[in-house]
Amino acid sequence: MKIHEFQAKEILRQAGVAVPRSIVAKTPEEASAAYTELGGKIAVVKAQIHAGGRGKGTVKDNADQRGVQLVKSAEEAAAVAKGLLGKELVTIQTGPEGKQVNQILVEEGCDIQRELYLGIVLDRAAKLPVLMMSSEGGTEIEEVAAHTPEKIFKEHFDPALGPQSFQIRKLCKKLEISGPAARSAEKFIKGLCKVYVDTDCALAEINPLVITGDGGMIALDCKMTFDENALFRHKDLVELRDLSEEEPAEVRAQNTGLSYVKLDGNIGCLVNGAGLAMSTMDIIKLHGGEPANFLDVGGGANVDQVTEAFSILLDDNNVKAVLVNIFGGIMRCTTIANALLEAYKKLDFNVPLVVRLEGTEVEQGRKLLADSGIDIIIADGLTDAAKKVVATVA
C-alpha cells in the first residue's frame, strides 16, 4: 500500500525523524495561507500523487508547470497551486495519461549543503532489511544502479536490533560524512530503520536526504509503501489509503476477493492460481499477443466472483478477447463451467471467449460448455488456447 509524501513525513515526524515544516493545501487560497504561516522567504510547492519524478514532471497542456516548484511569495504559492490542482501531472512513473493532483504540500525552504540518497528494502536473498545510501541524492536511484553501482553502499541489519553504530560509521566514512553531520546521521538512520520495522514497510526511501548548513540531516522527500499482508496490525495506516490514487478496477477486484492487476494489452485473462496466471500471460506474449491483466480468481471462486471477474474484464475498453484458463484441482472444472455460463447470461459478452479447462471433472466441464449453445471457443491445451485467443484479435 502506498501513501502520500505528506503522510509519510508525518509518520517520521511522530517518530522523531527530522523533516521540514509543511502544510497540506487543497485550494490556491490554502496554499497562500500556508506560505504565510510558514513564515520563511522561500517555500516549495509539491504535487501530492502516488508517483515519483514529480520534480521533472509537467502538467498536461502546460509544460511550464512542474510538479515541484520553488515560490517566494504567498501570491506565487497560490499561482502554482492553481496550476497544479485538478490538473494531470505527467511524470516518468505515471505514463502519458498522468495523474490528477488533488492536493499539494507547501513546505518551508531548507539550507541545503549536500544531497544524499537513503533507502531501506527487504533483501529476500539475505532474509534481512538492507540499508542503502548513495552520494547521488536527488537523482533516480535506478539510473545510479545501472550506470554507477559503485556509488551505492549497503548495510544489512537485524530488524530486532536495528543498524549498529559501527555500520553507520562505515557508511559515513564511505560517503565522506563527518563532524556534526555524522552525529546527525546516527540519530536519523536509526530512527528511520525503526519506523521501517515497526510499520512493516516494504520500502522507505528518502531522496534527497539533505545535510544542512549546521550539519543537521533532514528528509526533504519521503516515499513509503507498506506490506499489505501486515496491515491487520496497523489500522491507523489503513486509514491513510487514498483510493483515488489507485486503479478503480483493482479496487473492485480486491473488494471481491480477487487478485487483479491491470496491464496495457488487449487480451483479458481469467485464471485460477497465480503461477498459472503468470504462465498464461507468458504464453500469450510468446505467440504474439498482449495480456490486458493479471487475474487470479483463486481455488474457491463462486458464481458471484466469476461474474464480477468477467465484469471487470469487459469494462476495460482495451479488452478485445478473453482467455479463461482453469486447472481443476481444488476447483472442479464443472464448477467453473457453470459459473462461466451463469456469468455469460448476466453480462453483455461482446468479445470472443476462449476457454481451456484441464483437471478434475474436465470432460464434464467441457460438455457443459459445448452443450450450452453459447459461442465459446474450446481450446485443447494451453498452447492451443494462446494461439486461438491471439488469432481472434489479430
Short mmCIF file of C-alpha atoms in Angstrom, two decimals:
data_model
loop_
_atom_site.label_atom_id
_atom_site.label_comp_id
_atom_site.label_asym_id
_atom_site.label_seq_id
_atom_site.Cartn_x
_atom_site.Cartn_y
_atom_site.Cartn_z
CA MET A 1 0.00 0.00 0.00
CA LYS A 2 1.30 3.43 -0.99
CA ILE A 3 0.79 6.69 0.88
CA HIS A 4 1.47 10.32 0.04
CA GLU A 5 4.66 12.19 0.86
CA PHE A 6 2.95 14.37 3.47
CA GLN A 7 1.57 11.28 5.22
CA ALA A 8 4.98 9.58 5.25
CA LYS A 9 6.59 12.69 6.67
CA GLU A 10 4.03 12.87 9.44
CA ILE A 11 4.90 9.28 10.40
CA LEU A 12 8.57 10.26 10.50
CA ARG A 13 7.84 13.43 12.48
CA GLN A 14 5.97 11.47 15.13
CA ALA A 15 8.90 9.06 15.37
CA GLY A 16 11.38 11.90 15.94
CA VAL A 17 12.95 11.73 12.47
CA ALA A 18 13.74 15.21 11.13
CA VAL A 19 11.50 16.57 8.35
CA PRO A 20 10.81 20.15 7.20
CA ARG A 21 7.72 22.02 8.42
CA SER A 22 4.94 21.78 5.87
CA ILE A 23 1.20 22.29 5.38
CA VAL A 24 -1.20 20.44 3.06
CA ALA A 25 -3.39 22.61 0.83
CA LYS A 26 -6.33 21.76 -1.43
CA THR A 27 -7.05 25.22 -2.84
CA PRO A 28 -4.90 28.15 -4.03
CA GLU A 29 -6.17 30.18 -1.06
CA GLU A 30 -4.99 27.48 1.36
CA ALA A 31 -1.60 27.43 -0.38
CA SER A 32 -1.27 31.19 0.05
CA ALA A 33 -2.19 30.96 3.73
CA ALA A 34 0.26 28.06 4.20
CA TYR A 35 3.13 30.11 2.78
CA THR A 36 2.33 32.97 5.14
CA GLU A 37 2.05 30.62 8.14
CA LEU A 38 5.42 29.01 7.44
CA GLY A 39 6.91 32.46 7.61
CA GLY A 40 10.02 31.99 5.50
CA LYS A 41 11.33 33.83 2.47
CA ILE A 42 11.02 30.80 0.25
CA ALA A 43 8.88 27.66 0.17
CA VAL A 44 8.37 24.69 -2.10
CA VAL A 45 5.01 23.68 -3.55
CA LYS A 46 4.81 19.92 -4.23
CA ALA A 47 2.10 17.98 -6.05
CA GLN A 48 0.92 15.02 -3.98
CA ILE A 49 0.42 11.96 -6.17
CA HIS A 50 1.48 8.34 -5.87
CA ALA A 51 4.31 8.61 -8.39
CA GLY A 52 7.94 9.59 -8.44
CA GLY A 53 9.68 12.04 -10.74
CA ARG A 54 7.41 14.92 -9.78
CA GLY A 55 10.20 17.49 -9.92
CA LYS A 56 10.79 16.77 -13.60
CA GLY A 57 7.12 16.07 -14.30
CA THR A 58 4.92 18.58 -16.11
CA VAL A 59 1.22 19.30 -16.22
CA LYS A 60 -0.64 18.15 -19.32
CA ASP A 61 -1.09 21.00 -21.79
CA ASN A 62 1.23 23.23 -19.71
CA ALA A 63 4.86 22.14 -19.96
CA ASP A 64 5.96 25.17 -17.92
CA GLN A 65 4.18 23.92 -14.80
CA ARG A 66 6.36 21.48 -12.86
CA GLY A 67 5.18 19.13 -10.16
CA VAL A 68 7.61 20.64 -7.64
CA GLN A 69 8.27 24.37 -7.73
CA LEU A 70 10.06 26.95 -5.58
CA VAL A 71 7.99 30.01 -4.60
CA LYS A 72 8.97 33.30 -2.96
CA SER A 73 5.62 34.83 -2.05
CA ALA A 74 2.12 33.91 -0.98
CA GLU A 75 0.82 35.07 -4.36
CA GLU A 76 3.27 32.87 -6.18
CA ALA A 77 2.29 29.89 -3.99
CA ALA A 78 -1.35 30.43 -4.90
CA ALA A 79 -0.50 30.70 -8.62
CA VAL A 80 1.48 27.45 -8.59
CA ALA A 81 -1.28 25.72 -6.65
CA LYS A 82 -3.80 26.89 -9.25
CA GLY A 83 -1.57 25.47 -11.99
CA LEU A 84 -1.43 22.07 -10.27
CA LEU A 85 -4.72 21.37 -8.51
CA GLY A 86 -7.24 19.48 -10.61
CA LYS A 87 -4.67 19.02 -13.39
CA GLU A 88 -2.98 15.84 -14.65
CA LEU A 89 0.70 15.66 -13.80
CA VAL A 90 2.77 13.52 -16.15
CA THR A 91 5.97 12.00 -14.77
CA ILE A 92 8.30 9.19 -15.73
CA GLN A 93 6.23 6.88 -13.49
CA THR A 94 2.66 7.89 -14.42
CA GLY A 95 2.69 7.16 -18.12
CA PRO A 96 1.40 9.67 -20.70
CA GLU A 97 -2.07 9.81 -19.13
CA GLY A 98 -0.67 11.36 -15.94
CA LYS A 99 -2.31 11.53 -12.50
CA GLN A 100 -4.70 14.15 -11.23
CA VAL A 101 -3.38 16.38 -8.46
CA ASN A 102 -5.97 16.76 -5.70
CA GLN A 103 -3.74 18.23 -3.01
CA ILE A 104 -0.37 19.90 -2.66
CA LEU A 105 2.23 20.24 0.06
CA VAL A 106 3.62 23.69 0.88
CA GLU A 107 6.97 23.17 2.60
CA GLU A 108 9.46 25.56 4.18
CA GLY A 109 12.76 26.22 2.44
CA CYS A 110 15.86 24.37 3.55
CA ASP A 111 19.54 25.30 3.79
CA ILE A 112 20.83 22.56 1.52
CA GLN A 113 24.57 21.91 1.69
CA ARG A 114 24.55 18.38 0.33
CA GLU A 115 22.05 15.87 -1.08
CA LEU A 116 22.22 12.11 -0.48
CA TYR A 117 20.05 9.08 -1.16
CA LEU A 118 18.83 6.71 1.55
CA GLY A 119 16.58 3.71 1.06
CA ILE A 120 15.53 0.61 3.01
CA VAL A 121 14.05 -2.51 1.44
CA LEU A 122 13.89 -6.20 2.26
CA ASP A 123 16.71 -8.27 0.75
CA ARG A 124 14.88 -11.56 0.24
CA ALA A 125 18.07 -13.44 -0.57
CA ALA A 126 19.71 -12.36 2.68
CA LYS A 127 16.39 -12.51 4.59
CA LEU A 128 17.23 -9.16 6.17
CA PRO A 129 16.40 -5.49 5.60
CA VAL A 130 19.14 -3.68 3.72
CA LEU A 131 20.04 -0.03 4.21
CA MET A 132 21.28 1.64 1.03
CA MET A 133 22.97 5.03 0.78
CA SER A 134 24.47 6.95 -2.10
CA SER A 135 26.12 10.30 -2.72
CA GLU A 136 23.81 10.73 -5.73
CA GLY A 137 20.83 12.25 -3.92
CA GLY A 138 18.08 13.90 -5.93
CA THR A 139 18.56 11.60 -8.93
CA GLU A 140 16.77 8.41 -9.94
CA ILE A 141 18.39 5.61 -7.97
CA GLU A 142 17.66 3.22 -10.84
CA GLU A 143 19.94 5.31 -13.04
CA VAL A 144 22.68 5.22 -10.42
CA ALA A 145 22.33 1.44 -10.06
CA ALA A 146 22.51 0.97 -13.82
CA HIS A 147 25.44 3.26 -14.60
CA THR A 148 27.43 3.83 -11.41
CA PRO A 149 26.55 1.00 -8.99
CA GLU A 150 29.81 1.56 -7.11
CA LYS A 151 28.24 4.73 -5.69
CA ILE A 152 25.62 2.74 -3.76
CA PHE A 153 26.70 1.43 -0.35
CA LYS A 154 24.74 -1.21 1.55
CA GLU A 155 24.47 -2.49 5.10
CA HIS A 156 22.14 -5.31 6.18
CA PHE A 157 20.74 -5.15 9.68
CA ASP A 158 18.84 -7.30 12.15
CA PRO A 159 15.26 -5.93 12.34
CA ALA A 160 15.13 -6.67 16.08
CA LEU A 161 18.29 -4.67 16.79
CA GLY A 162 18.39 -2.09 14.02
CA PRO A 163 21.61 -0.93 12.36
CA GLN A 164 24.58 -0.79 14.70
CA SER A 165 26.65 2.33 15.25
CA PHE A 166 29.71 0.84 13.56
CA GLN A 167 27.65 0.19 10.42
CA ILE A 168 26.54 3.81 10.30
CA ARG A 169 30.13 4.96 10.81
CA LYS A 170 31.18 2.76 7.87
CA LEU A 171 28.56 4.37 5.65
CA CYS A 172 29.54 7.85 6.79
CA LYS A 173 33.18 7.17 6.01
CA LYS A 174 32.37 5.93 2.52
CA LEU A 175 30.17 8.98 1.91
CA GLU A 176 32.69 11.37 3.48
CA ILE A 177 30.26 12.49 6.18
CA SER A 178 31.96 13.76 9.33
CA GLY A 179 31.56 16.06 12.32
CA PRO A 180 28.06 17.19 13.28
CA ALA A 181 26.60 15.56 10.14
CA ALA A 182 27.91 12.14 11.23
CA ARG A 183 26.28 12.58 14.63
CA SER A 184 23.02 13.57 12.94
CA ALA A 185 23.30 10.52 10.70
CA GLU A 186 23.37 8.20 13.72
CA LYS A 187 20.06 9.51 15.06
CA PHE A 188 18.39 9.90 11.66
CA ILE A 189 19.28 6.46 10.27
CA LYS A 190 18.44 4.56 13.45
CA GLY A 191 15.11 6.39 13.67
CA LEU A 192 14.19 5.68 10.07
CA CYS A 193 15.12 1.99 10.36
CA LYS A 194 12.94 1.69 13.45
CA VAL A 195 10.00 3.21 11.56
CA TYR A 196 10.63 0.77 8.70
CA VAL A 197 10.45 -2.24 11.02
CA ASP A 198 7.68 -1.01 13.32
CA THR A 199 5.27 -0.17 10.48
CA ASP A 200 6.02 -3.26 8.34
CA CYS A 201 7.31 -1.18 5.44
CA ALA A 202 8.03 -2.70 2.07
CA LEU A 203 10.02 0.42 1.14
CA ALA A 204 11.22 3.52 2.95
CA GLU A 205 13.05 5.94 0.67
CA ILE A 206 14.46 9.41 1.36
CA ASN A 207 15.54 11.14 -1.82
CA PRO A 208 17.01 13.58 -1.31
CA LEU A 209 18.31 13.22 2.20
CA VAL A 210 19.75 16.65 2.95
CA ILE A 211 22.67 17.74 5.09
CA THR A 212 22.03 21.33 6.17
CA GLY A 213 24.49 24.13 6.84
CA ASP A 214 24.61 23.38 10.57
CA GLY A 215 25.28 19.67 9.99
CA GLY A 216 21.71 18.52 10.52
CA MET A 217 20.19 15.71 8.49
CA ILE A 218 16.63 16.10 7.21
CA ALA A 219 14.26 14.21 4.91
CA LEU A 220 13.48 16.57 2.06
CA ASP A 221 11.32 13.94 0.37
CA CYS A 222 9.93 10.65 1.64
CA LYS A 223 8.34 7.66 -0.03
CA MET A 224 6.88 4.80 1.98
CA THR A 225 4.98 1.68 0.96
CA PHE A 226 3.67 -0.99 3.31
CA ASP A 227 3.26 -4.75 3.19
CA GLU A 228 -0.48 -5.23 2.67
CA ASN A 229 -0.31 -8.63 4.36
CA ALA A 230 0.65 -6.89 7.61
CA LEU A 231 -1.96 -4.13 7.56
CA PHE A 232 -4.16 -6.02 10.01
CA ARG A 233 -1.62 -4.88 12.59
CA HIS A 234 -1.82 -1.22 11.55
CA LYS A 235 -5.38 0.07 11.44
CA ASP A 236 -4.02 3.62 11.57
CA LEU A 237 -2.08 3.06 8.35
CA VAL A 238 -5.12 1.62 6.55
CA GLU A 239 -6.86 4.96 7.13
CA LEU A 240 -4.12 6.67 5.08
CA ARG A 241 -5.06 4.78 1.92
CA ASP A 242 -6.12 7.10 -0.92
CA LEU A 243 -8.40 5.12 -3.23
CA SER A 244 -8.46 7.96 -5.77
CA GLU A 245 -4.80 7.19 -6.48
CA GLU A 246 -5.45 3.52 -7.22
CA GLU A 247 -6.73 1.77 -10.33
CA PRO A 248 -10.55 1.51 -9.83
CA ALA A 249 -10.70 -1.98 -11.35
CA GLU A 250 -8.05 -3.19 -8.94
CA VAL A 251 -10.02 -1.81 -6.00
CA ARG A 252 -13.18 -3.55 -7.28
CA ALA A 253 -11.34 -6.83 -7.59
CA GLN A 254 -9.80 -6.54 -4.14
CA ASN A 255 -13.22 -5.90 -2.61
CA THR A 256 -14.49 -9.09 -4.27
CA GLY A 257 -11.59 -11.24 -3.09
CA LEU A 258 -9.87 -11.38 -6.49
CA SER A 259 -6.21 -10.75 -7.30
CA TYR A 260 -6.15 -8.38 -10.28
CA VAL A 261 -3.55 -6.12 -11.87
CA LYS A 262 -4.40 -4.04 -14.93
CA LEU A 263 -1.93 -4.12 -17.84
CA ASP A 264 -1.75 -2.43 -21.23
CA GLY A 265 -2.68 -5.29 -23.58
CA ASN A 266 -5.96 -6.33 -25.25
CA ILE A 267 -6.40 -9.98 -24.17
CA GLY A 268 -8.22 -10.39 -20.88
CA CYS A 269 -7.14 -13.32 -18.72
CA LEU A 270 -9.21 -15.18 -16.12
CA VAL A 271 -7.15 -17.87 -14.41
CA ASN A 272 -7.10 -19.80 -11.14
CA GLY A 273 -3.71 -19.77 -9.44
CA ALA A 274 -1.02 -17.08 -9.52
CA GLY A 275 1.61 -19.32 -11.14
CA LEU A 276 -0.78 -20.41 -13.87
CA ALA A 277 -1.81 -16.77 -14.39
CA MET A 278 1.84 -15.79 -14.93
CA SER A 279 2.34 -18.70 -17.33
CA THR A 280 -0.80 -17.69 -19.22
CA MET A 281 0.48 -14.16 -19.71
CA ASP A 282 3.87 -15.51 -20.81
CA ILE A 283 2.43 -17.84 -23.43
CA ILE A 284 0.15 -15.13 -24.80
CA LYS A 285 3.25 -12.97 -25.26
CA LEU A 286 5.12 -15.91 -26.79
CA HIS A 287 2.50 -16.21 -29.52
CA GLY A 288 2.42 -12.51 -30.32
CA GLY A 289 -0.38 -11.28 -28.06
CA GLU A 290 -0.53 -8.74 -25.23
CA PRO A 291 -2.25 -9.62 -21.93
CA ALA A 292 -4.59 -6.95 -20.58
CA ASN A 293 -4.36 -8.06 -16.98
CA PHE A 294 -3.28 -10.48 -14.32
CA LEU A 295 -6.40 -12.04 -12.75
CA ASP A 296 -6.34 -14.91 -10.29
CA VAL A 297 -9.81 -16.00 -9.11
CA GLY A 298 -8.30 -18.47 -6.65
CA GLY A 299 -9.23 -22.03 -5.89
CA GLY A 300 -12.62 -21.36 -4.29
CA ALA A 301 -14.27 -18.81 -6.55
CA ASN A 302 -18.08 -18.83 -6.69
CA VAL A 303 -20.54 -17.65 -9.33
CA ASP A 304 -20.63 -14.09 -7.97
CA GLN A 305 -16.84 -13.78 -8.00
CA VAL A 306 -16.55 -15.19 -11.53
CA THR A 307 -19.31 -12.84 -12.71
CA GLU A 308 -17.54 -9.86 -11.15
CA ALA A 309 -14.24 -11.01 -12.67
CA PHE A 310 -15.79 -11.06 -16.15
CA SER A 311 -17.46 -7.71 -15.50
CA ILE A 312 -14.10 -6.15 -14.60
CA LEU A 313 -12.52 -7.55 -17.77
CA LEU A 314 -15.35 -6.42 -20.05
CA ASP A 315 -15.43 -2.93 -18.55
CA ASP A 316 -11.87 -2.45 -19.85
CA ASN A 317 -12.30 -0.90 -23.30
CA ASN A 318 -8.90 -2.26 -24.33
CA VAL A 319 -10.04 -5.88 -23.95
CA LYS A 320 -10.84 -7.39 -27.36
CA ALA A 321 -10.90 -11.07 -26.33
CA VAL A 322 -10.90 -13.12 -23.12
CA LEU A 323 -8.98 -16.27 -22.33
CA VAL A 324 -10.23 -18.44 -19.46
CA ASN A 325 -7.54 -20.87 -18.32
CA ILE A 326 -8.58 -23.20 -15.49
CA PHE A 327 -6.74 -26.13 -13.97
CA GLY A 328 -9.24 -28.03 -11.84
CA GLY A 329 -7.56 -29.06 -8.63
CA ILE A 330 -9.32 -27.62 -5.61
CA MET A 331 -11.81 -26.05 -8.02
CA ARG A 332 -13.62 -28.56 -10.24
CA CYS A 333 -13.92 -27.81 -13.94
CA THR A 334 -17.69 -28.31 -13.71
CA THR A 335 -17.89 -25.59 -11.05
CA ILE A 336 -16.04 -23.05 -13.18
CA ALA A 337 -18.02 -24.09 -16.29
CA ASN A 338 -21.34 -23.49 -14.52
CA ALA A 339 -20.11 -20.20 -13.08
CA LEU A 340 -18.89 -19.13 -16.51
CA LEU A 341 -22.26 -19.91 -18.11
CA GLU A 342 -24.16 -18.02 -15.40
CA ALA A 343 -21.85 -15.04 -15.82
CA TYR A 344 -22.27 -15.15 -19.61
CA LYS A 345 -26.07 -14.89 -19.21
CA LYS A 346 -25.82 -11.87 -16.88
CA LEU A 347 -23.26 -9.85 -18.83
CA ASP A 348 -23.10 -8.31 -22.28
CA PHE A 349 -20.36 -10.55 -23.68
CA ASN A 350 -19.36 -8.78 -26.89
CA VAL A 351 -15.82 -10.14 -27.36
CA PRO A 352 -14.54 -13.62 -28.32
CA LEU A 353 -14.21 -16.06 -25.42
CA VAL A 354 -11.61 -18.83 -25.46
CA VAL A 355 -11.77 -21.45 -22.70
CA ARG A 356 -9.18 -24.03 -21.71
CA LEU A 357 -10.15 -26.48 -18.98
CA GLU A 358 -7.96 -29.20 -17.50
CA GLY A 359 -8.03 -31.32 -14.35
CA THR A 360 -10.82 -32.59 -12.12
CA GLU A 361 -14.10 -33.28 -13.99
CA VAL A 362 -12.65 -31.77 -17.15
CA GLU A 363 -14.74 -33.84 -19.58
CA GLN A 364 -17.98 -32.95 -17.80
CA GLY A 365 -16.96 -29.29 -17.76
CA ARG A 366 -16.18 -29.25 -21.47
CA LYS A 367 -19.51 -30.94 -22.21
CA LEU A 368 -21.40 -28.32 -20.23
CA LEU A 369 -19.80 -25.61 -22.37
CA ALA A 370 -20.28 -27.48 -25.64
CA ASP A 371 -23.97 -28.17 -24.94
CA SER A 372 -24.69 -24.60 -23.78
CA GLY A 373 -25.31 -23.19 -27.25
CA ILE A 374 -23.10 -20.23 -26.38
CA ASP A 375 -20.41 -19.14 -28.83
CA ILE A 376 -17.38 -20.30 -26.87
CA ILE A 377 -14.07 -21.34 -28.43
CA ILE A 378 -12.89 -24.51 -26.67
CA ALA A 379 -9.12 -24.99 -26.57
CA ASP A 380 -7.22 -28.24 -26.18
CA GLY A 381 -4.18 -27.32 -24.10
CA LEU A 382 -2.56 -24.04 -23.14
CA THR A 383 -0.62 -23.55 -26.38
CA ASP A 384 -3.79 -24.09 -28.42
CA ALA A 385 -5.65 -21.63 -26.20
CA ALA A 386 -2.98 -18.96 -26.61
CA LYS A 387 -2.86 -19.37 -30.39
CA LYS A 388 -6.65 -19.19 -30.68
CA VAL A 389 -7.12 -16.12 -28.49
CA VAL A 390 -4.26 -14.26 -30.22
CA ALA A 391 -5.85 -15.10 -33.60
CA THR A 392 -9.14 -13.53 -32.55
CA VAL A 393 -7.52 -10.12 -32.04
CA ALA A 394 -5.04 -10.28 -34.93
#
